Amino acid sequence: MPRDVPVGNGRLLLAFDRTYTLRDVYYPRVGQENHTQGRSNRFGIWCDGQFDWLSDDGWERQLRYEDGTLVTDVRLCHPRLGLTLVCHDAVALEHDLWIRQVQVHDERGADRCVRLFLHFDGYLWGYADGETAYYEPAARALVHYKGKRYFWFSGWAGEQPGYHFFACGNKAFRGHEGAWRDAEDGELSGNPIAQGSVDSIGGLELEVPAHGSATATFWMAAGLRFADVSRIHQVVLQQGPEQLLTRVRRYWQSWVQPDPPRLETLPPALQRLYRQSLLILRTQIDDGGAILAANDSDILHFGRDTYSYVWPRDGALIANALLEAGYPELARRFLLFMGELVTQYGFFLHKYNPDGSAGSSWHPWAGPNGELQFPIQEDSTALVLVTLWSYYRKTRDLELLRSLYSPVVVPCARFLASYRDSVTGLPAPSYDLWEERRGIHAFTVASVVAGLRAAAGLASIFGDDQFAETWRRAAEDIRAAAERFLYRPELGRFVRMLTVSPNGVVHPDPTLDASLAGLFLFDVLPARDPRMTATMRAIEERLWVKTPIGGVARYEDDYYYQMSRDLERIPGNPWFICTLWLADWYIARANSPSELGRALELLEWVARHALPSGVLAEQVHPETGEPLSVSPLSWSHGTYIHTVLRYLEREQRLAAAGWPAFLAP
């Protein structure tokens, strides 16, 4: 189930599913330590002797954000109950605090007594055992703690702050389901403490006038000590929840401005998605610099692991997009984060945890005969250098460059220049960007060319002319080898991968793959090169999903979350990044405004298949358009930002050349 509305502040991240149920709580790092482990943290309502959880059937739901903010705007209507809820969630800026404001509207024309219940199913540190939940009577609050992890829950309805009802209980132990069951009669037991595998629930009562409304507010504070969460609770009481919400609202409205030049020429839906992509992307970035791929714990059910890692490639491309969009500080933090992680060999590992430790991996260190084999995706190492070069050119931040040149640029560029296949002269085998197969990949080759060019530019700044020349020459040699070996005249296009047998025979993989776009994205070939044109035409023709949903698949017969074996019609599920790469190609080759038309159509395809909140998944179902795999996927949002900026830049150049602007209908 996708995470429709994440909210966060770079330390505390919360994610809600499509039923508006809280599923993930990360603290004190984004993407590390999920204190709910994806379990349902329920929100319930009792009125006129009837009870419903928000996850129950019968609700009409609209889950969005207030425009240009990270404040949710959730509308929930329940015809049987005759009630409508309008909810606003936000995570505070300076404080690790979640606030939920709930306005309850009567639709029946009668005075109503309504009770609202907030449940927390704690898995502090990521596991259930050894946790305590207790009632704090002085503040009428509930507290969960385990070691140096504290969570404080309270609320306000009426004259005085604090819960009106509460219960602590045990769950998943000796038949106990949890304290949440206690709420379903509209009452709570008042049990003041539970230890072991625990949950808790607090309630507020409010009087709703006929055809009128009443407001209740809930909040959760996170900290390392009791004093931390108690202090945050006092901040809420002193400043008031409404003022804290206003502060968050105003901050994000300012953060997302100003718009890039000419954004107003795009259809309103694309403008909104651009702004919301920036905001959603910010929720997935830790203040320590880690750019997380995704924080959607439902993926645990697929492979017993998550996407809550930093893939250096994804992070580098996203940091580059943020840099282009006017957020150099986020790119800077990412580069400093990566600067600590270069191995003794001069490459980055597969992926990392948000604290910089090595992430889990399925890439082995041993080859078929037990020999040392580097477990890498070489494009990841190359693209960090590309982003560092882009960052320097944009900011002229020599202080950062000086700190990263010797420990990062030099060892990584030496590795890229020397890790070469002896037969083809191309980069030696590594894993592809999809993490599935080992060989010499077109996308990797293109990124290595770009990485070596970037390293040469950086070396020149420090007067390392010999390095600069060596790395420029290596980039040119690899580029020439790519044209020689990756282009296959018998196919009339490029191939995605080569393998070289022990006797030196080169074997091409003819499977059509959208990542061949890397050859023009990283300037190995011009977008209008006839060979590149033939390759991209083949991608559009054969990887386009031929259903009403449309979109571009990763490659032919893509098995990941495969929904159909009708490969002529559905070569794979449509991915946002792959569809956007096709748009990038149309943008790069456009010589007149009319040639941007197809790129605009592809951008509109992305907007149509975003969730109403603006969240972009990794991929969508080829028949229904429902999100598949994780959502939000940071790479999808970063690529959308990049493509929109490329579109606007190309439109500006064409306008400067005397072409009138291409305005969408």
XYZ file of C-alpha atoms in Angstrom:
665
model
C 0.000 0.000 0.000
C 1.535 3.349 -0.980
C 2.441 6.109 1.450
C 0.128 8.849 0.213
C 1.177 11.713 2.488
C 4.597 11.656 4.174
C 5.474 14.558 6.484
C 8.824 15.257 8.112
C 11.539 17.696 9.111
C 14.796 15.880 8.277
C 14.903 14.017 11.603
C 11.353 12.808 12.185
C 9.441 11.240 9.281
C 5.873 9.948 9.380
C 4.116 8.227 6.502
C 0.385 7.549 6.100
C -1.170 4.987 3.783
C -4.161 5.468 1.487
C -6.620 4.951 4.351
C -4.891 7.768 6.267
C -3.497 5.263 8.761
C -0.083 6.070 10.207
C 2.258 3.254 9.189
C 5.868 4.419 9.519
C 7.620 6.568 12.139
C 11.347 7.155 11.606
C 13.460 8.900 14.220
C 16.091 10.331 14.813
C 17.264 9.690 11.253
C 15.066 9.636 8.190
C 14.891 6.034 7.031
C 16.555 4.461 10.063
C 14.786 3.030 13.114
C 11.181 2.572 12.101
C 9.445 2.692 15.466
C 6.227 1.161 14.164
C 7.696 -1.352 11.687
C 4.888 -0.668 9.234
C 2.109 -1.698 11.628
C -1.206 0.130 11.609
C -1.438 2.967 14.122
C -5.144 3.481 14.120
C -7.339 6.541 14.375
C -10.945 5.963 15.380
C -14.198 7.853 15.883
C -17.208 7.067 18.076
C -20.565 8.816 17.750
C -24.164 7.862 18.560
C -23.092 4.410 19.724
C -21.276 3.649 16.477
C -17.517 3.233 16.067
C -15.284 3.240 12.990
C -11.549 3.217 12.382
C -10.393 5.364 9.498
C -9.149 2.171 7.824
C -12.664 0.669 7.800
C -14.908 0.629 4.758
C -17.480 3.379 4.435
C -15.159 6.387 4.318
C -14.884 8.677 1.315
C -11.285 9.886 1.425
C -9.312 12.692 -0.196
C -5.652 12.723 0.821
C -3.739 15.779 -0.349
C -1.444 18.515 0.868
C -2.271 22.164 1.195
C -0.804 23.684 -1.959
C 2.903 24.329 -1.721
C 3.297 22.955 1.804
C 4.057 19.844 3.823
C 0.812 20.296 5.748
C -1.723 17.630 4.860
C -5.244 18.494 3.736
C -7.284 15.346 4.303
C -11.058 15.203 3.820
C -12.917 12.193 5.249
C -16.665 11.801 4.857
C -18.700 8.979 6.397
C -22.331 9.061 5.157
C -23.530 6.459 7.670
C -22.098 8.386 10.616
C -23.210 11.685 9.108
C -19.828 13.241 9.843
C -17.035 14.849 7.848
C -13.493 15.202 9.170
C -11.019 17.769 7.869
C -7.526 16.921 9.076
C -4.207 18.744 8.914
C -0.923 17.044 9.850
C 2.529 18.564 10.049
C 5.922 17.931 11.612
C 7.317 20.988 13.356
C 10.508 22.647 12.188
C 12.786 23.030 15.217
C 11.046 20.424 17.356
C 10.551 16.730 16.663
C 6.815 17.055 16.957
C 3.870 15.745 14.951
C 0.645 17.738 15.183
C -2.751 16.562 13.938
C -5.648 18.993 13.882
C -9.100 17.435 13.315
C -12.205 19.468 12.525
C -15.386 17.420 12.920
C -18.419 18.622 10.944
C -21.995 17.468 11.550
C -23.929 16.612 8.370
C -27.224 15.516 9.973
C -28.459 18.722 11.573
C -28.212 17.428 15.144
C -26.008 18.153 18.132
C -23.488 15.329 18.436
C -21.130 13.983 21.081
C -18.039 12.692 19.279
C -15.018 10.845 20.627
C -11.757 10.586 18.718
C -9.060 8.000 19.456
C -5.345 7.988 18.533
C -3.530 4.652 18.798
C 0.209 3.945 18.841
C 1.563 0.453 18.184
C 5.124 0.835 19.402
C 8.102 -1.050 18.021
C 10.762 1.272 19.421
C 14.210 0.646 17.912
C 12.390 -1.561 15.389
C 11.298 -4.409 17.657
C 8.486 -4.984 20.141
C 10.123 -6.419 23.250
C 11.195 -4.513 26.347
C 9.049 -1.433 25.749
C 7.019 0.473 28.333
C 3.863 2.513 27.787
C 2.402 4.468 30.691
C -0.002 7.258 31.566
C 1.565 10.518 32.784
C -1.174 11.986 35.015
C 0.229 15.496 35.523
C -0.011 16.225 31.788
C -2.743 13.670 31.017
C -0.419 12.175 28.395
C 0.803 8.759 27.285
C 4.518 7.972 27.106
C 6.332 5.132 25.328
C 10.004 4.525 26.028
C 12.790 2.030 25.488
C 16.381 3.004 26.178
C 17.072 6.423 24.677
C 13.882 6.573 22.644
C 10.866 8.415 24.040
C 7.503 9.182 22.423
C 4.938 11.402 24.154
C 1.279 11.554 23.082
C -1.343 14.046 24.150
C -4.188 16.148 22.819
C -6.494 19.083 23.353
C -10.256 19.456 23.003
C -12.190 21.902 25.112
C -10.797 24.172 27.800
C -7.915 22.088 29.127
C -5.152 20.140 27.337
C -4.698 16.430 27.905
C -6.407 13.168 27.095
C -9.938 12.544 28.359
C -9.574 8.764 28.041
C -6.591 6.428 27.892
C -5.452 2.812 28.038
C -2.137 0.971 27.842
C -2.043 -2.664 26.818
C -0.122 -5.633 25.535
C -0.199 -6.890 21.961
C 0.984 -9.907 19.948
C 1.493 -11.867 23.201
C -0.634 -14.530 24.900
C -3.583 -13.738 22.686
C -3.583 -9.990 23.343
C -4.545 -7.936 20.294
C -3.756 -4.572 21.853
C -5.360 -1.695 23.696
C -6.930 -0.431 20.460
C -9.672 -3.044 20.765
C -10.705 -1.362 24.004
C -11.872 1.721 22.099
C -14.489 0.042 19.940
C -17.266 0.571 22.503
C -16.335 4.245 22.818
C -14.772 3.742 26.256
C -11.216 3.081 27.466
C -10.185 1.066 30.499
C -7.762 3.572 32.007
C -5.059 0.932 32.432
C -2.069 3.125 33.373
C 0.929 1.027 32.325
C 2.033 -1.928 30.207
C 5.463 -3.478 29.699
C 6.947 -5.798 27.094
C 5.162 -5.792 23.727
C 2.859 -2.824 24.148
C 0.527 -0.312 22.551
C -1.520 2.583 23.875
C -4.520 4.669 22.926
C -5.768 8.070 23.996
C -9.108 9.739 23.398
C -10.710 13.183 23.279
C -14.400 14.070 23.528
C -15.963 17.072 21.814
C -19.435 18.484 21.361
C -20.337 19.201 17.734
C -23.306 21.539 17.181
C -25.936 20.841 14.525
C -24.577 21.743 11.074
C -21.510 23.077 12.884
C -18.048 21.899 13.733
C -15.646 21.384 16.610
C -11.875 20.965 16.642
C -9.556 18.554 18.433
C -5.771 18.432 18.251
C -3.427 15.512 18.864
C 0.354 15.572 19.029
C 3.345 13.296 19.374
C 6.779 14.428 20.584
C 9.920 12.361 19.940
C 13.158 12.563 21.912
C 16.118 10.729 23.370
C 15.159 11.457 27.006
C 12.025 12.112 29.006
C 13.106 15.730 29.449
C 13.158 16.173 25.650
C 9.567 15.126 25.070
C 8.273 16.870 28.188
C 9.890 20.115 27.017
C 8.304 19.782 23.550
C 4.927 19.220 25.200
C 5.388 22.522 27.029
C 6.205 24.242 23.736
C 2.838 23.078 22.361
C 1.023 24.414 25.404
C 2.844 27.750 25.332
C 2.704 28.472 21.603
C -0.508 26.647 20.794
C -1.003 23.988 18.101
C -2.508 26.459 15.625
C 0.508 28.749 15.772
C 2.873 25.810 15.283
C 0.876 24.642 12.256
C 0.926 28.153 10.798
C 4.688 28.317 11.291
C 5.196 25.054 9.380
C 2.785 26.139 6.652
C 4.527 29.481 6.091
C 8.008 27.956 6.157
C 7.330 25.420 3.405
C 5.485 27.989 1.299
C 8.642 30.103 1.444
C 10.978 27.136 0.958
C 9.387 26.025 -2.300
C 9.574 29.529 -3.825
C 10.495 31.130 -6.130
C 9.350 29.121 -9.107
C 11.902 28.559 -11.856
C 11.603 30.902 -14.842
C 8.730 30.103 -17.221
C 7.134 27.496 -14.947
C 3.880 29.370 -15.533
C 3.967 28.262 -19.193
C 3.250 24.693 -18.073
C -0.253 23.375 -17.384
C -1.301 23.946 -13.743
C -1.112 20.228 -12.899
C 2.547 20.109 -13.926
C 3.316 23.242 -11.933
C 1.718 21.767 -8.821
C 3.525 18.459 -9.238
C 6.863 20.252 -9.629
C 6.414 22.118 -6.350
C 5.030 19.100 -4.503
C 7.845 16.890 -5.817
C 10.373 19.212 -4.223
C 8.499 19.095 -0.923
C 7.896 15.342 -0.933
C 11.530 14.781 -1.842
C 12.601 16.872 1.155
C 10.763 14.471 3.483
C 12.985 11.635 2.225
C 16.262 13.454 2.976
C 17.973 13.192 6.342
C 19.533 16.329 7.816
C 22.858 14.456 7.890
C 22.926 14.364 4.081
C 21.524 10.920 3.343
C 19.071 10.918 0.409
C 16.866 7.878 0.923
C 15.466 5.930 -2.015
C 12.069 5.373 -0.365
C 10.574 4.897 3.088
C 7.634 2.589 2.503
C 7.876 -0.417 4.806
C 5.254 -2.459 2.924
C 8.070 -3.600 0.623
C 9.195 -5.802 3.538
C 6.450 -8.223 2.507
C 8.095 -8.620 -0.912
C 11.749 -9.241 -0.051
C 12.185 -8.854 3.733
C 14.102 -5.637 3.201
C 13.264 -2.025 2.460
C 14.337 0.841 0.199
C 15.366 2.910 3.239
C 18.947 3.131 2.022
C 21.174 5.566 0.194
C 22.031 4.301 -3.266
C 24.927 6.567 -4.337
C 23.615 6.698 -7.919
C 20.071 7.661 -6.944
C 21.351 10.143 -4.397
C 23.765 11.745 -6.858
C 21.120 12.196 -9.549
C 18.616 13.585 -7.041
C 21.223 15.927 -5.537
C 21.942 17.179 -9.048
C 18.253 17.863 -9.636
C 18.011 19.727 -6.324
C 21.086 21.725 -7.247
C 19.478 22.725 -10.547
C 16.265 23.613 -8.707
C 18.058 26.014 -6.374
C 18.779 23.891 -3.283
C 22.596 23.676 -3.181
C 22.722 23.094 0.580
C 20.975 19.719 0.226
C 23.439 18.728 -2.514
C 26.322 19.877 -0.323
C 25.172 17.758 2.612
C 24.872 14.722 0.355
C 28.401 15.208 -0.998
C 29.798 15.514 2.522
C 27.899 12.364 3.494
C 29.406 10.456 0.559
C 32.848 11.913 1.244
C 33.230 9.618 4.257
C 32.387 6.433 2.385
C 35.012 5.813 -0.347
C 36.506 2.335 0.039
C 40.222 1.550 -0.088
C 39.702 0.481 -3.707
C 38.323 3.845 -4.786
C 34.636 2.995 -5.247
C 31.400 3.252 -3.306
C 29.534 0.191 -2.111
C 26.100 -0.922 -3.265
C 24.126 1.113 -0.699
C 24.324 2.668 2.739
C 22.230 3.199 5.835
C 21.357 6.790 6.760
C 24.116 6.802 9.390
C 26.729 5.945 6.732
C 27.157 2.271 7.654
C 27.112 -0.285 4.842
C 23.632 -1.342 3.776
C 22.508 -4.874 3.037
C 23.540 -6.241 -0.353
C 23.097 -9.198 -2.665
C 26.206 -8.440 -4.731
C 28.952 -10.957 -3.864
C 32.623 -10.265 -3.244
C 33.546 -13.654 -4.720
C 33.351 -14.585 -8.404
C 32.366 -17.952 -9.931
C 35.724 -19.483 -9.076
C 36.119 -17.871 -5.677
C 38.226 -14.981 -6.953
C 37.839 -11.417 -5.664
C 35.012 -9.659 -7.470
C 34.005 -6.101 -6.719
C 30.340 -6.013 -5.580
C 29.599 -2.663 -7.169
C 27.445 -0.675 -9.504
C 30.207 1.413 -11.046
C 27.812 4.089 -12.243
C 27.266 4.993 -8.580
C 30.901 5.993 -8.125
C 31.002 7.907 -11.405
C 27.829 9.877 -10.766
C 28.982 11.169 -7.391
C 31.882 12.814 -9.254
C 29.469 14.213 -11.832
C 27.379 15.786 -9.081
C 30.434 17.215 -7.324
C 31.552 18.855 -10.587
C 28.039 20.234 -11.160
C 27.960 21.521 -7.590
C 31.266 23.336 -7.982
C 30.265 24.888 -11.305
C 26.996 26.098 -9.772
C 28.324 27.380 -6.430
C 32.103 27.878 -6.784
C 32.366 26.368 -3.311
C 36.124 25.758 -3.303
C 36.148 25.050 0.424
C 33.976 21.971 -0.040
C 35.911 20.940 -3.124
C 39.215 21.205 -1.278
C 37.923 18.907 1.465
C 36.725 16.252 -1.023
C 39.304 16.388 -3.801
C 42.026 14.174 -2.332
C 39.859 11.696 -0.382
C 37.118 11.318 -3.027
C 37.940 12.636 -6.493
C 41.460 11.261 -6.842
C 40.833 7.657 -5.677
C 37.489 7.393 -7.479
C 38.826 8.771 -10.776
C 41.868 6.499 -10.578
C 39.543 3.555 -10.145
C 37.269 4.573 -13.022
C 40.231 5.090 -15.351
C 41.919 1.799 -14.479
C 39.026 -0.614 -13.956
C 38.806 -1.563 -17.617
C 38.100 -4.643 -19.675
C 41.232 -5.740 -21.520
C 39.387 -6.783 -24.695
C 37.075 -3.823 -25.298
C 38.706 -1.043 -23.277
C 35.311 -0.374 -21.719
C 34.731 -0.379 -17.950
C 35.161 -3.869 -16.539
C 32.037 -5.784 -15.491
C 29.916 -4.534 -12.615
C 26.239 -4.690 -11.748
C 23.737 -2.718 -13.789
C 21.675 0.170 -12.464
C 18.769 -2.243 -11.971
C 20.994 -4.355 -9.652
C 20.157 -7.532 -11.528
C 22.971 -8.588 -13.851
C 26.722 -8.296 -14.075
C 28.403 -7.199 -17.278
C 29.478 -4.146 -19.245
C 26.410 -1.915 -19.331
C 25.680 1.016 -21.620
C 24.328 3.142 -18.759
C 27.436 2.428 -16.675
C 29.739 3.161 -19.610
C 28.056 6.515 -20.194
C 28.207 7.464 -16.517
C 31.909 6.545 -16.334
C 32.635 8.798 -19.314
C 30.802 11.629 -17.532
C 32.537 10.851 -14.235
C 36.014 10.940 -15.770
C 35.255 14.192 -17.578
C 34.088 15.680 -14.283
C 37.206 14.446 -12.488
C 39.416 15.976 -15.178
C 37.712 19.338 -14.714
C 38.180 19.113 -10.946
C 41.843 18.120 -11.293
C 42.536 21.168 -13.428
C 41.391 23.433 -10.602
C 44.154 22.035 -8.389
C 46.825 22.131 -11.074
C 46.938 18.342 -11.384
C 47.326 18.588 -15.137
C 48.690 15.084 -15.550
C 45.665 13.624 -13.778
C 43.391 15.850 -15.838
C 44.917 14.719 -19.119
C 44.925 11.057 -18.101
C 41.281 11.151 -17.117
C 40.192 13.102 -20.190
C 41.989 10.625 -22.414
C 40.422 7.688 -20.564
C 36.975 9.229 -21.015
C 37.550 9.694 -24.739
C 38.907 6.161 -25.148
C 35.878 4.709 -23.389
C 33.527 6.869 -25.443
C 35.122 5.633 -28.677
C 34.970 2.024 -27.460
C 31.292 2.474 -26.665
C 30.586 3.465 -30.253
C 32.598 0.523 -31.505
C 31.252 -2.241 -29.285
C 27.843 -1.149 -27.998
C 26.422 -0.142 -31.367
C 25.320 -3.225 -33.328
C 24.727 -2.628 -37.052
C 22.775 -5.880 -37.328
C 20.211 -4.428 -34.893
C 20.509 -0.854 -36.100
C 20.824 0.397 -32.510
C 22.819 0.193 -29.314
C 22.644 -2.753 -26.907
C 22.300 -2.515 -23.174
C 25.047 -4.918 -22.124
C 28.123 -6.857 -23.236
C 29.735 -9.902 -21.713
C 33.218 -11.040 -22.648
C 34.000 -14.755 -22.532
C 37.357 -16.033 -21.217
C 38.562 -16.516 -24.805
C 37.891 -12.850 -25.600
C 34.637 -13.182 -27.545
C 32.259 -10.263 -27.009
C 28.597 -11.211 -26.601
C 25.951 -8.459 -26.901
C 22.661 -8.596 -24.993
C 20.025 -7.446 -27.508
C 17.303 -6.932 -24.868
C 15.893 -3.461 -25.332
C 16.354 -1.409 -22.157
C 15.210 2.135 -21.370
C 18.508 2.833 -19.614
C 20.162 3.123 -23.029
C 18.999 6.727 -22.689
C 22.097 7.197 -20.548
C 24.157 7.469 -23.743
C 22.669 10.872 -24.519
C 21.854 11.867 -20.926
C 25.572 11.782 -20.077
C 26.689 13.297 -23.390
C 28.338 10.251 -24.901
C 26.314 10.942 -28.049
C 24.104 13.831 -29.188
C 20.386 13.181 -28.908
C 20.065 13.711 -32.685
C 22.792 11.223 -33.595
C 21.091 8.792 -36.043
C 22.182 5.788 -33.977
C 20.804 7.363 -30.815
C 17.615 8.281 -32.637
C 17.152 4.705 -33.828
C 17.720 3.425 -30.290
C 15.257 5.802 -28.684
C 12.657 5.168 -31.401
C 12.953 1.453 -30.671
C 12.497 2.113 -26.949
C 9.385 4.172 -27.571
C 7.926 1.625 -29.970
C 8.699 -1.592 -28.109
C 8.799 -0.559 -24.448
C 5.687 1.608 -24.516
C 2.923 -0.182 -22.613
C 0.110 -0.715 -25.105
C -2.812 -0.374 -22.715
C -4.875 2.706 -21.845
C -2.339 3.316 -19.054
C 0.710 3.682 -21.327
C 4.168 4.633 -20.083
C 7.618 3.162 -20.705
C 8.759 -0.147 -19.205
C 12.303 -0.711 -17.959
C 13.132 -3.442 -20.439
C 11.603 -6.296 -22.394
C 10.119 -9.006 -20.174
C 10.821 -7.151 -16.931
C 10.109 -9.643 -14.164
C 10.026 -7.252 -11.177
C 6.393 -7.039 -9.973
C 5.419 -8.464 -13.374
C 1.666 -8.222 -13.940
C 1.286 -9.782 -17.384
C 2.996 -12.233 -19.714
C 1.423 -10.579 -22.746
C 4.809 -9.133 -23.663
C 3.802 -7.701 -27.001
C 1.270 -5.524 -25.252
C 2.921 -5.193 -21.837
C 6.725 -5.584 -22.009
C 6.866 -4.622 -18.315
C 5.250 -2.247 -15.884
C 5.537 1.461 -16.728
C 8.154 3.292 -14.646
C 8.129 7.025 -14.088
C 11.887 7.438 -14.566
C 11.878 5.511 -17.848
C 8.994 7.557 -19.224
C 10.784 10.743 -18.192
C 13.989 9.640 -19.948
C 11.986 9.465 -23.161
C 10.755 13.005 -22.461
C 14.392 14.052 -21.858
C 15.295 12.769 -25.308
C 12.527 14.737 -26.991
C 13.623 17.831 -25.091
C 17.302 17.379 -25.955
C 16.597 17.046 -29.670
C 13.963 19.778 -29.983
C 14.851 22.508 -32.495
C 11.445 24.176 -32.456
C 8.646 24.617 -29.906
C 6.432 22.140 -31.737
C 9.054 19.432 -31.171
C 8.563 19.878 -27.428
C 4.972 18.689 -27.789
C 5.720 15.021 -27.215
C 7.839 15.844 -24.152
C 4.916 17.804 -22.715
C 2.601 14.853 -23.313
C 4.989 12.609 -21.360
C 5.189 15.078 -18.484
C 1.392 15.150 -18.415
C 1.397 11.331 -18.338
C 3.469 11.528 -15.153
C 1.077 14.028 -13.559
C -1.960 11.894 -14.459
C -0.493 8.862 -12.713
C 0.678 10.632 -9.577
C -1.440 10.117 -6.479
C -3.777 13.032 -5.668
C -1.225 14.135 -3.067
C 1.469 14.362 -5.754
C 3.305 11.222 -4.623
C 5.049 9.293 -7.417
C 5.589 5.564 -7.026
C 8.384 3.560 -8.586
C 6.063 2.013 -11.165
C 2.356 1.631 -11.872
C 0.108 -1.273 -12.749
C -0.117 -1.555 -16.562
C -3.858 -2.226 -16.528
C -5.168 -0.151 -13.604
C -2.565 2.571 -13.071
C -2.375 1.745 -9.366
C 1.036 2.368 -7.751
C 3.343 -0.640 -7.510
C 6.408 -1.305 -5.381
C 7.378 1.617 -3.133
C 5.994 5.131 -3.013
C 7.087 7.808 -2.884
C 10.241 6.877 -4.804
C 12.749 9.705 -4.491
C 14.288 8.914 -7.878
C 10.903 9.398 -9.564
C 10.488 12.828 -7.993
C 14.085 13.852 -8.670
C 13.805 12.835 -12.309
C 10.537 14.736 -12.723
C 12.177 17.881 -11.312
C 15.164 17.425 -13.646
C 12.988 16.880 -16.718
C 10.767 19.881 -16.014
C 13.836 22.086 -15.657
C 15.318 20.720 -18.902
C 12.002 21.410 -20.640
C 11.871 25.001 -19.397
C 15.519 25.576 -20.275
C 15.009 24.311 -23.829
C 11.873 26.397 -24.196
C 13.829 29.446 -23.049
C 16.596 28.802 -25.579
C 14.113 28.430 -28.376
C 12.401 31.644 -27.329
C 15.765 33.430 -27.286
C 16.367 32.159 -30.822
C 13.174 33.865 -31.970
C 10.635 31.049 -31.619
C 7.398 31.946 -29.819
C 6.748 30.092 -26.581
C 4.995 26.752 -26.881
C 1.969 27.149 -24.620
C 0.036 24.061 -23.719
C -3.711 24.168 -24.303
